[in-house]
mmCIF file of C-alpha atoms in Angstrom:
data_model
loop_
_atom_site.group_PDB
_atom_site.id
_atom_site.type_symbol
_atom_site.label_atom_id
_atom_site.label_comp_id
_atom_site.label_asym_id
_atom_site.label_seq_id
_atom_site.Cartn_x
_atom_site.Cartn_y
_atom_site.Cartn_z
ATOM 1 C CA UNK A 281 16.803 7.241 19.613
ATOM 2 C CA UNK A 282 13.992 7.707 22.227
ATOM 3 C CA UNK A 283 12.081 4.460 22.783
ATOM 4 C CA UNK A 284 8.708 4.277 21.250
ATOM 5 C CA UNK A 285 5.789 5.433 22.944
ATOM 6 C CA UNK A 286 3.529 1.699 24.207
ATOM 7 C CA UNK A 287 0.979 0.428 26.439
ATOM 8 C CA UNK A 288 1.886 -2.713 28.214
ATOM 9 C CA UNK A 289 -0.989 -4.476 29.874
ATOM 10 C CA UNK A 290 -1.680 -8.482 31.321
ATOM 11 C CA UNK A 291 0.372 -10.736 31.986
ATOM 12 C CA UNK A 292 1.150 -14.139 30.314
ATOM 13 C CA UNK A 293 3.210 -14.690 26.415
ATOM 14 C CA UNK A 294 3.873 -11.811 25.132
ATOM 15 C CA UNK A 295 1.830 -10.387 21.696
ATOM 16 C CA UNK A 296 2.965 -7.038 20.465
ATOM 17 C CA UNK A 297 0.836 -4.875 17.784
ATOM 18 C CA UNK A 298 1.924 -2.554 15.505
ATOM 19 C CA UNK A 299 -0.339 0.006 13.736
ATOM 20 C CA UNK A 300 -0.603 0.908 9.881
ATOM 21 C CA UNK A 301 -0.279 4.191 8.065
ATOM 22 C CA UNK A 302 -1.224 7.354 10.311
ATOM 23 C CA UNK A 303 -2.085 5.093 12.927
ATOM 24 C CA UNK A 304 -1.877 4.936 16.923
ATOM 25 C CA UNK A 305 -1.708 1.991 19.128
ATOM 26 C CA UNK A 306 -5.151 3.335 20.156
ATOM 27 C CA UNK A 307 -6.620 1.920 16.831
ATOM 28 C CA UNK A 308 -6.245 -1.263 18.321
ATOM 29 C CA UNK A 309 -6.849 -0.698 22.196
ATOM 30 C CA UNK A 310 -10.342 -2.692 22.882
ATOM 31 C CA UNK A 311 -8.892 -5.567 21.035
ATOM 32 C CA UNK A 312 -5.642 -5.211 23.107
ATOM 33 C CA UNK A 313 -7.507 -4.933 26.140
ATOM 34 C CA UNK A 314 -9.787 -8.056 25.403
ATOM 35 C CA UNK A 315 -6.244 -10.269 25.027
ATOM 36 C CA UNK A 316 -4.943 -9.229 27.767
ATOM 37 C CA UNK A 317 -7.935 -9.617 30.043
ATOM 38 C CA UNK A 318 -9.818 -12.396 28.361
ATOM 39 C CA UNK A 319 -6.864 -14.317 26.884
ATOM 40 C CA UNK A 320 -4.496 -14.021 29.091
ATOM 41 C CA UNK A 321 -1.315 -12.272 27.174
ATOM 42 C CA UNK A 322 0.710 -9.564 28.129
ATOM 43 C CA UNK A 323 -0.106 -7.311 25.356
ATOM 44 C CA UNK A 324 2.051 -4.339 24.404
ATOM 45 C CA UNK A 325 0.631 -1.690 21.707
ATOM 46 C CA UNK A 326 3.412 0.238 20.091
ATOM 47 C CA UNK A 327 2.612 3.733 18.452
ATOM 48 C CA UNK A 328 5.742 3.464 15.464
ATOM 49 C CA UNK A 329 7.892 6.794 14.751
ATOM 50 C CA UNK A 330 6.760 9.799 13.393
ATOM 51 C CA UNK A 331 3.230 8.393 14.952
ATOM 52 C CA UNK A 332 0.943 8.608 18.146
ATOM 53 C CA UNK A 333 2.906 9.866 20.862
ATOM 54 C CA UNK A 334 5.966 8.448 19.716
ATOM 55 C CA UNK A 335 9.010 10.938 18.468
ATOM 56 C CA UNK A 336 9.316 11.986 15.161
ATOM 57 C CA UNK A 337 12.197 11.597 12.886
ATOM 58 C CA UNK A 338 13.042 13.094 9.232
ATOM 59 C CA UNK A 339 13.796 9.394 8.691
ATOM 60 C CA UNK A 340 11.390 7.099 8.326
ATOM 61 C CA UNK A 341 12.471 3.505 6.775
ATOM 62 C CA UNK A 342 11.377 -0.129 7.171
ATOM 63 C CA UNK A 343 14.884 -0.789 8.824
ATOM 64 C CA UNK A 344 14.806 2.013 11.210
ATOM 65 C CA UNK A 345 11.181 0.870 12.469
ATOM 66 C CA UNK A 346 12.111 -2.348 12.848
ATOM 67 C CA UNK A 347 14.909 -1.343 14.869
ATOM 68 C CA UNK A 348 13.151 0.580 17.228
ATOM 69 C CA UNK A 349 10.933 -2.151 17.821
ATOM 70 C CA UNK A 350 13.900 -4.061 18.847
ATOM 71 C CA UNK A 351 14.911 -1.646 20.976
ATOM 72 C CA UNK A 352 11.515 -1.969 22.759
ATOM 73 C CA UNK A 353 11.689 -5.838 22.981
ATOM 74 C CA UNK A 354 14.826 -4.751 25.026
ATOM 75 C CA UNK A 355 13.725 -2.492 26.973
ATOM 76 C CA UNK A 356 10.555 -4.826 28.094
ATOM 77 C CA UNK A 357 13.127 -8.048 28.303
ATOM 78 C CA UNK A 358 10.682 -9.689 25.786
ATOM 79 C CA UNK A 359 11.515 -12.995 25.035
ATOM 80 C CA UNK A 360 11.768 -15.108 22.386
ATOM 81 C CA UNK A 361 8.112 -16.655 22.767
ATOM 82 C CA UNK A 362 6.677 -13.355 21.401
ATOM 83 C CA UNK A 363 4.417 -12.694 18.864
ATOM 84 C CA UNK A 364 4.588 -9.931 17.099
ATOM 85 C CA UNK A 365 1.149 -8.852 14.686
ATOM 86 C CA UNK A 366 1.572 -5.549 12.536
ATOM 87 C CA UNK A 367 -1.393 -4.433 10.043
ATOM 88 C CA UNK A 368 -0.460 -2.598 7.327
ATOM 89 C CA UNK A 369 2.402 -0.441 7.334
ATOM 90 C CA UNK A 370 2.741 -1.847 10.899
ATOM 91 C CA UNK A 371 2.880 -5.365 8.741
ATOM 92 C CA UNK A 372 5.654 -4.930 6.703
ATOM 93 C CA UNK A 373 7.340 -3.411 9.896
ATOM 94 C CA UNK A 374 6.904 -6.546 11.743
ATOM 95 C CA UNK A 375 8.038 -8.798 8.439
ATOM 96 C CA UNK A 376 10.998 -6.790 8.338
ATOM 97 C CA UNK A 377 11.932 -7.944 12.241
ATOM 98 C CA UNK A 378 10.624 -11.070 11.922
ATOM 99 C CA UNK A 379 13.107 -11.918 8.887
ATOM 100 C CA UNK A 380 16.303 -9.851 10.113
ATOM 101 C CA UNK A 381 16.031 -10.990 13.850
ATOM 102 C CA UNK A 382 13.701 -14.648 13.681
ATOM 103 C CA UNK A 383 15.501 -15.417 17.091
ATOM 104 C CA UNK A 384 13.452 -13.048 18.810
ATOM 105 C CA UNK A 385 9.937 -14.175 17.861
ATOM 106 C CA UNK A 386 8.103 -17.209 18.253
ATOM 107 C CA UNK A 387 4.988 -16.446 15.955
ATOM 108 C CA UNK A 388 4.373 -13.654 13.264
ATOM 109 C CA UNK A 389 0.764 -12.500 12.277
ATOM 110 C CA UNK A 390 0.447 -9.720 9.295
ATOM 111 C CA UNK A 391 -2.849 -8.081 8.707
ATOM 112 C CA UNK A 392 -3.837 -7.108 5.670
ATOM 113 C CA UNK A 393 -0.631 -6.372 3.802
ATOM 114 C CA UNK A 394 1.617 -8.569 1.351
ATOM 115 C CA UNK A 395 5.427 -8.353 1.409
ATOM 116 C CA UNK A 396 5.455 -7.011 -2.655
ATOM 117 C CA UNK A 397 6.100 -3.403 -3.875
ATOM 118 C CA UNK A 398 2.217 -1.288 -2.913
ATOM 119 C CA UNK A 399 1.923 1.937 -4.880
ATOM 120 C CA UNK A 400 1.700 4.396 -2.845
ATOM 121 C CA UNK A 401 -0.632 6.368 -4.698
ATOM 122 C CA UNK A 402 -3.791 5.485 -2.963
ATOM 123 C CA UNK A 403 -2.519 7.668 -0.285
ATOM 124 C CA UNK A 404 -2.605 10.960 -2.154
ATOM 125 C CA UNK A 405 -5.902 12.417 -1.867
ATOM 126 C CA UNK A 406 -5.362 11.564 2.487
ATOM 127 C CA UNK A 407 -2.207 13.626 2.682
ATOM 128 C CA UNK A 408 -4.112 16.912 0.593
ATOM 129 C CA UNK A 409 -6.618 16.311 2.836
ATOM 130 C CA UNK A 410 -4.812 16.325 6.246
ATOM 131 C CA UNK A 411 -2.711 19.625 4.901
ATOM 132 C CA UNK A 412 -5.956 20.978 3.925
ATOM 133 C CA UNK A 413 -6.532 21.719 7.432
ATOM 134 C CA UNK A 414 -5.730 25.268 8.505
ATOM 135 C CA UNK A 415 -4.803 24.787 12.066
ATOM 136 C CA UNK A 416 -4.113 28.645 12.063
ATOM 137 C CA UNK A 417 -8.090 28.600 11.659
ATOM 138 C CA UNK A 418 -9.362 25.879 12.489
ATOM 139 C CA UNK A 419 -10.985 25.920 16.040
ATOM 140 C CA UNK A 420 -13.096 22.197 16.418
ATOM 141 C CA UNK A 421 -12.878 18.870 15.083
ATOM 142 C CA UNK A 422 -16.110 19.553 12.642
ATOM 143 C CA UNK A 423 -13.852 22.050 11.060
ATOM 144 C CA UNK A 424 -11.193 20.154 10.488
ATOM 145 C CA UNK A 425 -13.233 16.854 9.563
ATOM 146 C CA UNK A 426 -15.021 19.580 6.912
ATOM 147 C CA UNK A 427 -11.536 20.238 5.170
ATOM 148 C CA UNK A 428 -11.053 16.789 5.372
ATOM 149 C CA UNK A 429 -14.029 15.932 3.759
ATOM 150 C CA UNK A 430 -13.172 17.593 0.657
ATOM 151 C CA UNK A 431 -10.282 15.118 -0.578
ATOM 152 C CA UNK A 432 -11.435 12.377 1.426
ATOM 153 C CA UNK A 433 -15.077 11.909 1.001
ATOM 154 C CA UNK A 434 -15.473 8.269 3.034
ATOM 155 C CA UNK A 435 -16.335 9.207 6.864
ATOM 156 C CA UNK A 436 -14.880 5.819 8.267
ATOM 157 C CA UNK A 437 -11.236 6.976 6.780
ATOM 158 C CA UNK A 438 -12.099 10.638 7.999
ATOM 159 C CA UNK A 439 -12.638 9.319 11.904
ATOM 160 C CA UNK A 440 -9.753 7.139 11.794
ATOM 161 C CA UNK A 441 -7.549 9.820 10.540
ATOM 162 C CA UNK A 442 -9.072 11.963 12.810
ATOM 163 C CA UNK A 443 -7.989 10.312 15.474
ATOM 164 C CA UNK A 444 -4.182 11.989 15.036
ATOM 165 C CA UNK A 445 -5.585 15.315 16.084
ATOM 166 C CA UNK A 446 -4.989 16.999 19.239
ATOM 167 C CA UNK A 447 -5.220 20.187 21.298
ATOM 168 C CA UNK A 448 -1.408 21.582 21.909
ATOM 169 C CA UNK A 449 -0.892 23.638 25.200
ATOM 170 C CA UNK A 450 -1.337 26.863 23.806
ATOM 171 C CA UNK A 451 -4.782 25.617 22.642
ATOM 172 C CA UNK A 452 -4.600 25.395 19.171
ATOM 173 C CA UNK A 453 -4.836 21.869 17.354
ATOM 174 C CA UNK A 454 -2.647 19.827 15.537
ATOM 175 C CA UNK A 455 -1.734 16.337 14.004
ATOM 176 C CA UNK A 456 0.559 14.135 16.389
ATOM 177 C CA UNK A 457 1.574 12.439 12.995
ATOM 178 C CA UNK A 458 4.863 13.795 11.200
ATOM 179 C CA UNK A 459 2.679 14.496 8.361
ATOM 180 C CA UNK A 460 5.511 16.232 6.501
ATOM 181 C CA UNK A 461 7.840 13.232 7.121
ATOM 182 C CA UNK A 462 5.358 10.834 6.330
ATOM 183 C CA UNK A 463 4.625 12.498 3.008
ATOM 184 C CA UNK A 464 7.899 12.676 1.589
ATOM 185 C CA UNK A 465 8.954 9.010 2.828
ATOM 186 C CA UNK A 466 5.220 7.430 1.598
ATOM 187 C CA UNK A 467 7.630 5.513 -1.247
ATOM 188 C CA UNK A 468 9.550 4.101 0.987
ATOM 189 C CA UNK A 469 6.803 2.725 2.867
ATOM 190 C CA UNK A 470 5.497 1.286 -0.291
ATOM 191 C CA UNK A 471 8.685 -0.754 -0.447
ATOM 192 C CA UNK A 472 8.716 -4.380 -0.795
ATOM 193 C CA UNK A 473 9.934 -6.644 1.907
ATOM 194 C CA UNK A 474 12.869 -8.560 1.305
ATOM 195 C CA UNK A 475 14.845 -11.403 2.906
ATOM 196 C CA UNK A 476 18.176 -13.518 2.812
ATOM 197 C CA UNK A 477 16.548 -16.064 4.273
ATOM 198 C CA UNK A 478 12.914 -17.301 4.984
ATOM 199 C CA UNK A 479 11.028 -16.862 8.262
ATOM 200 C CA UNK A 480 10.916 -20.457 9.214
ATOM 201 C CA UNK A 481 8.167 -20.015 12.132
ATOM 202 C CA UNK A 482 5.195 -20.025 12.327
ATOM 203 C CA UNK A 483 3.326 -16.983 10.710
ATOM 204 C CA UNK A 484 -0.919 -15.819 10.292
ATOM 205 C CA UNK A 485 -1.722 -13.610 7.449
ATOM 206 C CA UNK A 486 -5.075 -12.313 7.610
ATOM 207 C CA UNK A 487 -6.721 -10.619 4.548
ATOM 208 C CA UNK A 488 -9.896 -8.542 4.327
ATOM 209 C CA UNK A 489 -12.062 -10.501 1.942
ATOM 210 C CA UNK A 490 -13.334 -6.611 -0.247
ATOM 211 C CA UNK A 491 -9.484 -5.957 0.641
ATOM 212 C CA UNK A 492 -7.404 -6.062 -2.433
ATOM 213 C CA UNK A 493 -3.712 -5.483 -0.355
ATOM 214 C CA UNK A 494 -3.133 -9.517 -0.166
ATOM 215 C CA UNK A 495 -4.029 -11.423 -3.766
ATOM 216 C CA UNK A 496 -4.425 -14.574 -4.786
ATOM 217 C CA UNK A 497 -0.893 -14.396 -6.047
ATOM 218 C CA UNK A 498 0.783 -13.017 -3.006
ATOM 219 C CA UNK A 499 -1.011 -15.929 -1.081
ATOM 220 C CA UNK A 500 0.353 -18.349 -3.835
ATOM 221 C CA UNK A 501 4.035 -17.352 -4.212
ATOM 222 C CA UNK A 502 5.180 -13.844 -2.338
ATOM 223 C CA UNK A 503 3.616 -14.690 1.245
ATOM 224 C CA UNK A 504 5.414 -18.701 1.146
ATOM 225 C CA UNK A 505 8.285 -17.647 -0.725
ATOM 226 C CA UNK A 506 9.431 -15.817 2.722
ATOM 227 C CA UNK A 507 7.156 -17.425 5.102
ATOM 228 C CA UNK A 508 6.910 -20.741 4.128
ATOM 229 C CA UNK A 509 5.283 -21.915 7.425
ATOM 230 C CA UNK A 510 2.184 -18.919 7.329
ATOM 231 C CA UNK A 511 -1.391 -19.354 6.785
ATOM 232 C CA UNK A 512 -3.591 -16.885 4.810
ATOM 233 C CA UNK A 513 -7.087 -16.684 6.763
ATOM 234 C CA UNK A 514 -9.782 -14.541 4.859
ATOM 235 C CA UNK A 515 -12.345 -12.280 6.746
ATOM 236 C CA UNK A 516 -15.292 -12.376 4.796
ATOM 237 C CA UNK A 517 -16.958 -8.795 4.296
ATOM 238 C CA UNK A 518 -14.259 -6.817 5.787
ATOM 239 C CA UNK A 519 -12.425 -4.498 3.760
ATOM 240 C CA UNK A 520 -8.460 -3.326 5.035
ATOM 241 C CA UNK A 521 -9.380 -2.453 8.378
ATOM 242 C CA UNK A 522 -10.547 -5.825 9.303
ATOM 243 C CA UNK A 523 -9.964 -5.357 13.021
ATOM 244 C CA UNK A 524 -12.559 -2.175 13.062
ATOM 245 C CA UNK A 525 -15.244 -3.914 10.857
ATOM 246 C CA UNK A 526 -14.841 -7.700 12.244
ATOM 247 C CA UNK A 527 -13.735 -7.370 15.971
ATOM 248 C CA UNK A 528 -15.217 -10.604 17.315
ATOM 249 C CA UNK A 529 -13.091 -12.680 13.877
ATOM 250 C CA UNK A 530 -9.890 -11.037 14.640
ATOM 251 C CA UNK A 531 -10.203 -11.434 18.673
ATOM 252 C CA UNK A 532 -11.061 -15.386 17.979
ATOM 253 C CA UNK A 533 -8.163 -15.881 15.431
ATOM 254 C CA UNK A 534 -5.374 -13.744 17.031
ATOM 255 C CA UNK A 535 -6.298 -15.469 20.277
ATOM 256 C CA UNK A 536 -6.063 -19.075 19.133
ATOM 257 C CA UNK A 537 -2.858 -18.219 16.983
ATOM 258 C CA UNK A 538 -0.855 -16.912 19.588
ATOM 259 C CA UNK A 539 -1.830 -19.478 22.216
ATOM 260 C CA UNK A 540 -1.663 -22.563 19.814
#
């Protein structure tokens, strides 16, 4: 496979962030560029498969990501005093390396996203809306957020999701998300995250406090059951994209997590 599209920036111990769910590394690019300028890390922002600018694959599976990300820790000779934070989809991605390969991490943070089975469901009304965009028509991005609109009423979803489209050579727009791929394989990244044996390092989960993706039972028995050394820290009034709506809380905490 090709390696994943990244931005690698600062220097210092390395922290590498994975995006959710029709994501892009740029989701999380002031915040990367604060840790590696104010914090002092060497911060590399991945955009996953079948995302960003990254290639796209019919196959899209927890496994396969994780693998790819190895691939990159190769490629950049990470070492094994890494970090590795993934929020979402991005999360489970980052569990899955973190419990397959612990040898190559020192630290593990997970944002906003449990290690159980996640119905998928939620996710419906997004995909009608991103295929209810006629690119064969469509000829600005108020067009296309207007199609949007129509299955996904909330504007903060519609900018983020927005964020996938792009102008193609021939001048026309499209998604840089596999959108196809992605909706056919959205089970499988529903999929709970399993392990032989625990993660024994140390590991951050951070929850959205409106956020209903980590409960008080996954913070009880699913999150210590496989990361028996983590900490759940709660944003208070920040829904599932906590880094968007609380910034400043998630540059303070990743910060002192990864340096600690």
């Amino acid at each position: 496979m090709p390696l994943l599209h990244h931005l690698d920036q600062g220097q210092g111990r390395p922290l590498v962030i994975l995006h959710g769910l029709f994501g892009t590394l740029d989701n999380w690019q002031s915040l990367a560029r604060r840790w590696a300028t104010e914090a002092g890390l060497r911060v590399v922002s991945v955009d996953l498969r079948n995302h960003g600018r990254s290639f796209h694959s019919p196959e899209h599976t927890y496994a396969l990501m994780a693998q790819d990300v190895l691939d990159l820790f190769d490629h950049l000779q990470l070492g094994p005093d890494t970090t590795l934070m993934g929020h979402s989809m991005g999360g489970k991605v980052a569990m899955r390396l973190a419990l397959d390969n612990p040898d190559r991490l020192a630290k593990l943070i997970v944002v906003d996203i449990a290690p159980r089975f996640s119905d998928m469901e939620h996710q419906d009304d997004i995909v009608a809306g991103l295929k209810a965009v006629d690119f064969t028509t469509c000829t600005n991005r108020q067009e296309a957020d207007a199609a949007l609109a129509k299955h996904v009423p909330n504007v903060g979803t519609r900018q983020f999701l927005l964020k996938n489209l792009y102008r193609k050579e021939d001048n026309t727009f499209a998604w840089r998300i596999n959108l196809d791929v992605l909706a056919a394989q959205l089970p499988a990244v529903g999929e709970e995250t399993t392990g032989h044996a625990p993660f024994l390092k140390p590991a951050l989960f951070i929850r959205g406090g409106k956020s209903d993706y980590i409960t008080t039972e996954d913070k009880l028995h699913g999150i210590p059951a496989l990361f028996p050394h983590s900490q759940v820290a709660t944003v208070v009034d920040a829904g599932h994209w906590v880094h968007a709506e609380k910034p400043e809380e998630i540059f303070e905490m990743v910060k002192a997590f990864a340096l600690s």
